[in-house]
Amino acid sequence: MYAGKARAYTNIALIKYWGKKDERLILPMNSSLSLTLDAFYTETSVSFDETLTEDVFFLDGKKQDLKQTAKISKFLDLIRQKQQLTLFAKVDSQNFVPTAAGLASSASGLAALAGACSEALNLQLTETELSRLARLGSGSACRSIFGGFAEWQKGDSDQTSFAHVIPSDKWEDDLAMLFVLVDDGIKDISSRDGMKRTVETSSFYPGWLENVETDLATAKQAITEKDFNKLGEVTEANGLRMHGTTLAAVPPFTYWSPESLNVMQLVRLARKEGLPCYFTMDAGPNVKILVEKKNLSALKEFLGKHFAEHQLIAAYAGPGIEMIPIERSEEL
Ligand code: ADP
Ligand code: DP6
């Protein structure tokens, strides 16, 4: 038996990944940039075991159905193929983040799985190789290998598509992200299905591609200059453009709820009142607000008039993937 365990933190994209040019290899249409966060993470153990007759996947202690397990098996198959391994595996994962609610559980989940597999099989991967491996599970997962700001350079092949750290002189330690949870239920349309439908049918999609590389360059420049407003403005604009593409998909859809719009209006109001903060959203109705640490309590107070305390969760910049030593008693 080969066993390994890893912890990976979620990341939220400031410049979004939206669309694949190769679905099997998960090669993206555009490069993206994210901030890894400390508040939400996944811990995953994997054991490749000769006594198993199929892969089994437990998430938060519950055995997962065939569909969920098939996704994991597809990823394990890639590793088994590369390593010429025939053993089935037990995957036991704990999400310290709501699953499939637009809070990036797929990023932390698949990064942790890639890390655990690499540990179990003693693959001795570099961070770049681990990022490429995680990418094959879920695109955004390739950024969760790294702490702080990460850029996923789109590349044009399995070899050239991976994430790396963006040098920032630790500026991310001055920043925070406030999550406004308006709904933590499972969404109707996964990111995977949403981006596929958009690429294939949305007449707005070419407009997304026209702007995104410029947005990325602006964001990187803002990080170099430690210019919070520049980073916030481009983050907000880029997120809105991504969500704009879904409205022209066939059939059209949106991840926004009335409550999401309410939060966006409140963020604009906060800005008007002199509190610099900017929103972004992913494939779900929850809103994330980028704010400087020094203004976090003022923002919480401002939003506290509209939301319960448990709906407001603050996160700071988080670390890269961590391998966790396995205790013998934890093994299968
Ligand atoms: P989210 O916004 O949470 O990332 P997605 O729809 O993009 O939502 O991804 C959710 C999917 O990611 C889940 O349905 C599951 O397939 C996968 N996932 C989430 N957590 C884990 C985990 N801990 N281990 C493996 N896969 C996971
Ligand atoms: C909106 O990485 O979950 O959060 O590669 O199909 O697994 P797959 O998709 P996923 O998509 C994330 C989309 C996003 C934007 C982002 O994180 O960049």
Coordinates of C-alpha atoms in Angstrom, one line a residue, residues 88-280:
F88 CA -7.2 1.1 -6.8
A89 CA -7.3 3.9 -4.2
K90 CA -9.3 5.1 -1.3
V91 CA -9.5 8.9 -1.2
D92 CA -10.6 10.5 2.0
S93 CA -11.1 14.2 1.8
Q94 CA -12.3 16.9 4.3
N95 CA -13.4 20.3 2.9
F96 CA -13.0 23.2 5.3
V97 CA -14.9 25.1 2.6
P98 CA -18.5 24.7 1.4
T99 CA -18.5 22.3 -1.5
A100 CA -19.6 23.5 -5.0
A101 CA -20.9 26.8 -3.8
G102 CA -18.7 29.0 -5.8
L103 CA -16.1 29.2 -3.1
A104 CA -13.4 27.3 -5.0
S105 CA -13.7 23.8 -3.4
S106 CA -12.6 22.3 -6.7
A107 CA -9.3 24.3 -6.5
S108 CA -8.4 23.2 -3.0
G109 CA -9.9 19.8 -3.5
L110 CA -8.0 18.8 -6.6
A111 CA -4.7 20.5 -5.5
A112 CA -4.9 18.5 -2.2
L113 CA -5.6 15.3 -4.2
A114 CA -2.7 15.9 -6.5
G115 CA -0.4 16.5 -3.5
A116 CA -1.6 13.5 -1.7
C117 CA -1.0 11.2 -4.7
S118 CA 2.4 12.7 -5.3
E119 CA 3.3 12.0 -1.6
A120 CA 1.8 8.5 -1.7
L121 CA 3.8 7.5 -4.8
N122 CA 6.9 9.4 -3.8
L123 CA 6.9 11.2 -7.1
Q124 CA 9.3 13.9 -5.9
L125 CA 7.7 16.6 -8.1
T126 CA 8.9 20.1 -8.4
E127 CA 6.2 22.8 -7.7
T128 CA 5.8 23.3 -11.5
E129 CA 5.2 19.6 -12.1
L130 CA 2.8 19.5 -9.2
S131 CA 0.9 22.5 -10.6
R132 CA 0.7 20.8 -14.0
L133 CA -0.6 17.6 -12.3
A134 CA -3.2 19.5 -10.3
R135 CA -4.3 21.3 -13.5
L136 CA -5.3 18.0 -15.0
G137 CA -7.8 17.6 -12.1
S138 CA -9.3 21.1 -12.1
G139 CA -7.9 24.1 -13.9
S140 CA -8.0 26.5 -10.9
A141 CA -6.3 23.9 -8.7
C142 CA -2.9 24.5 -10.4
R143 CA -2.8 28.0 -8.7
S144 CA -3.4 26.5 -5.3
I145 CA 0.0 24.9 -5.2
F146 CA 1.3 28.4 -4.5
G147 CA 0.8 30.8 -1.6
G148 CA 0.0 34.5 -2.2
F149 CA -0.5 35.8 -5.7
A150 CA -0.2 33.1 -8.5
E151 CA -0.4 33.4 -12.2
W152 CA -1.5 30.5 -14.4
Q153 CA 0.2 31.0 -17.7
K154 CA -2.1 29.4 -20.2
G155 CA 0.6 27.8 -22.3
D156 CA -0.3 25.7 -25.3
S157 CA 0.5 22.1 -24.2
D158 CA 0.5 20.0 -21.1
Q159 CA 4.2 20.9 -20.6
T160 CA 3.7 24.7 -20.8
S161 CA 0.5 25.3 -18.9
F162 CA 1.1 25.8 -15.2
A163 CA 1.0 28.4 -12.4
H164 CA 3.8 30.2 -10.7
V165 CA 4.2 32.8 -7.9
I166 CA 4.0 36.4 -8.8
P167 CA 6.8 38.3 -7.0
S168 CA 5.0 40.8 -4.7
D169 CA 7.4 41.8 -1.9
K170 CA 4.7 40.2 0.4
W171 CA 2.2 43.0 -0.4
E172 CA -0.5 40.4 -0.2
D173 CA 0.0 40.4 3.6
D174 CA -1.6 43.9 3.6
L175 CA -4.7 42.6 1.9
A176 CA -7.8 40.8 2.9
M177 CA -10.8 39.2 1.2
L178 CA -14.2 39.4 2.8
F179 CA -16.6 36.6 1.8
V180 CA -20.3 37.6 1.9
L181 CA -22.2 34.3 2.0
V182 CA -25.6 34.8 0.6
D183 CA -26.0 31.1 -0.2
D184 CA -23.7 28.1 0.5
G185 CA -25.9 25.5 -1.2
I186 CA -24.7 23.5 -4.2
K187 CA -25.1 25.5 -7.4
D188 CA -27.1 24.4 -10.4
I189 CA -24.4 24.8 -13.0
S190 CA -20.8 23.8 -12.2
S191 CA -18.0 26.0 -13.4
R192 CA -17.0 23.2 -15.7
D193 CA -20.4 23.1 -17.4
G194 CA -20.9 26.9 -17.3
M195 CA -17.6 27.7 -19.0
K196 CA -18.2 25.0 -21.7
R197 CA -21.6 26.3 -22.5
T198 CA -20.3 29.8 -22.7
V199 CA -17.4 29.0 -25.0
E200 CA -19.6 27.0 -27.3
T201 CA -22.6 29.3 -27.5
S202 CA -22.1 32.8 -26.1
S203 CA -21.8 35.6 -28.7
F204 CA -20.2 37.7 -25.9
Y205 CA -17.3 35.2 -25.4
P206 CA -15.0 36.8 -28.0
G207 CA -15.3 40.1 -26.1
W208 CA -14.1 38.3 -23.0
L209 CA -11.0 37.1 -24.8
E210 CA -10.3 40.5 -26.3
N211 CA -9.9 42.1 -22.9
V212 CA -8.5 39.5 -20.5
E213 CA -4.8 39.6 -21.4
T214 CA -4.8 43.4 -20.9
D215 CA -6.6 42.9 -17.6
L216 CA -3.9 40.5 -16.5
A217 CA -1.1 42.9 -17.5
T218 CA -2.8 45.6 -15.5
A219 CA -3.2 43.4 -12.5
K220 CA 0.4 42.4 -12.5
Q221 CA 1.5 46.0 -12.8
A222 CA -0.8 46.9 -9.9
I223 CA 0.9 44.2 -7.8
T224 CA 4.4 45.5 -8.7
E225 CA 3.3 49.1 -7.9
K226 CA 1.4 48.0 -4.8
D227 CA -1.5 50.0 -6.1
F228 CA -4.6 48.8 -4.4
N229 CA -7.2 50.8 -6.4
K230 CA -5.7 49.7 -9.7
L231 CA -5.8 46.1 -8.6
G232 CA -9.3 46.4 -7.3
E233 CA -10.7 48.2 -10.4
V234 CA -9.3 45.6 -12.8
T235 CA -10.5 42.7 -10.5
E236 CA -14.0 44.1 -10.5
A237 CA -14.2 44.9 -14.2
N238 CA -12.7 41.5 -15.1
G239 CA -15.2 39.6 -13.0
L240 CA -18.1 41.5 -14.4
R241 CA -17.0 40.8 -17.9
M242 CA -16.8 37.1 -17.2
H243 CA -20.3 37.0 -15.8
G244 CA -21.5 39.1 -18.7
T245 CA -20.6 36.2 -21.1
T246 CA -23.1 33.9 -19.4
L247 CA -26.0 36.2 -20.3
A248 CA -25.5 35.5 -24.0
A249 CA -25.0 31.8 -23.7
V250 CA -27.7 29.5 -25.2
P251 CA -29.6 28.8 -23.1
P252 CA -28.6 31.9 -21.0
F253 CA -27.8 31.7 -17.4
T254 CA -26.4 33.7 -14.5
Y255 CA -24.7 32.8 -11.2
W256 CA -26.0 36.0 -9.7
S257 CA -28.9 36.1 -7.2
P258 CA -30.8 39.3 -6.1
E259 CA -28.7 39.1 -3.0
S260 CA -25.5 39.1 -5.0
L261 CA -26.6 42.3 -6.7
N262 CA -27.4 43.8 -3.4
V263 CA -23.8 43.2 -2.2
M264 CA -22.4 44.7 -5.4
Q265 CA -24.5 47.8 -4.8
L266 CA -23.3 48.0 -1.2
V267 CA -19.7 47.7 -2.3
R268 CA -20.2 50.7 -4.7
L269 CA -21.8 52.6 -1.9
A270 CA -19.0 51.9 0.5
R271 CA -16.6 53.2 -2.1
K272 CA -18.6 56.3 -2.5
E273 CA -18.4 56.8 1.2
G274 CA -14.6 56.7 1.0
L275 CA -13.9 53.0 1.8
P276 CA -11.8 51.5 -1.0
C277 CA -13.1 47.9 -1.7
Y278 CA -13.9 45.9 -4.8
F279 CA -16.0 42.8 -5.5
T280 CA -15.5 39.7 -7.5

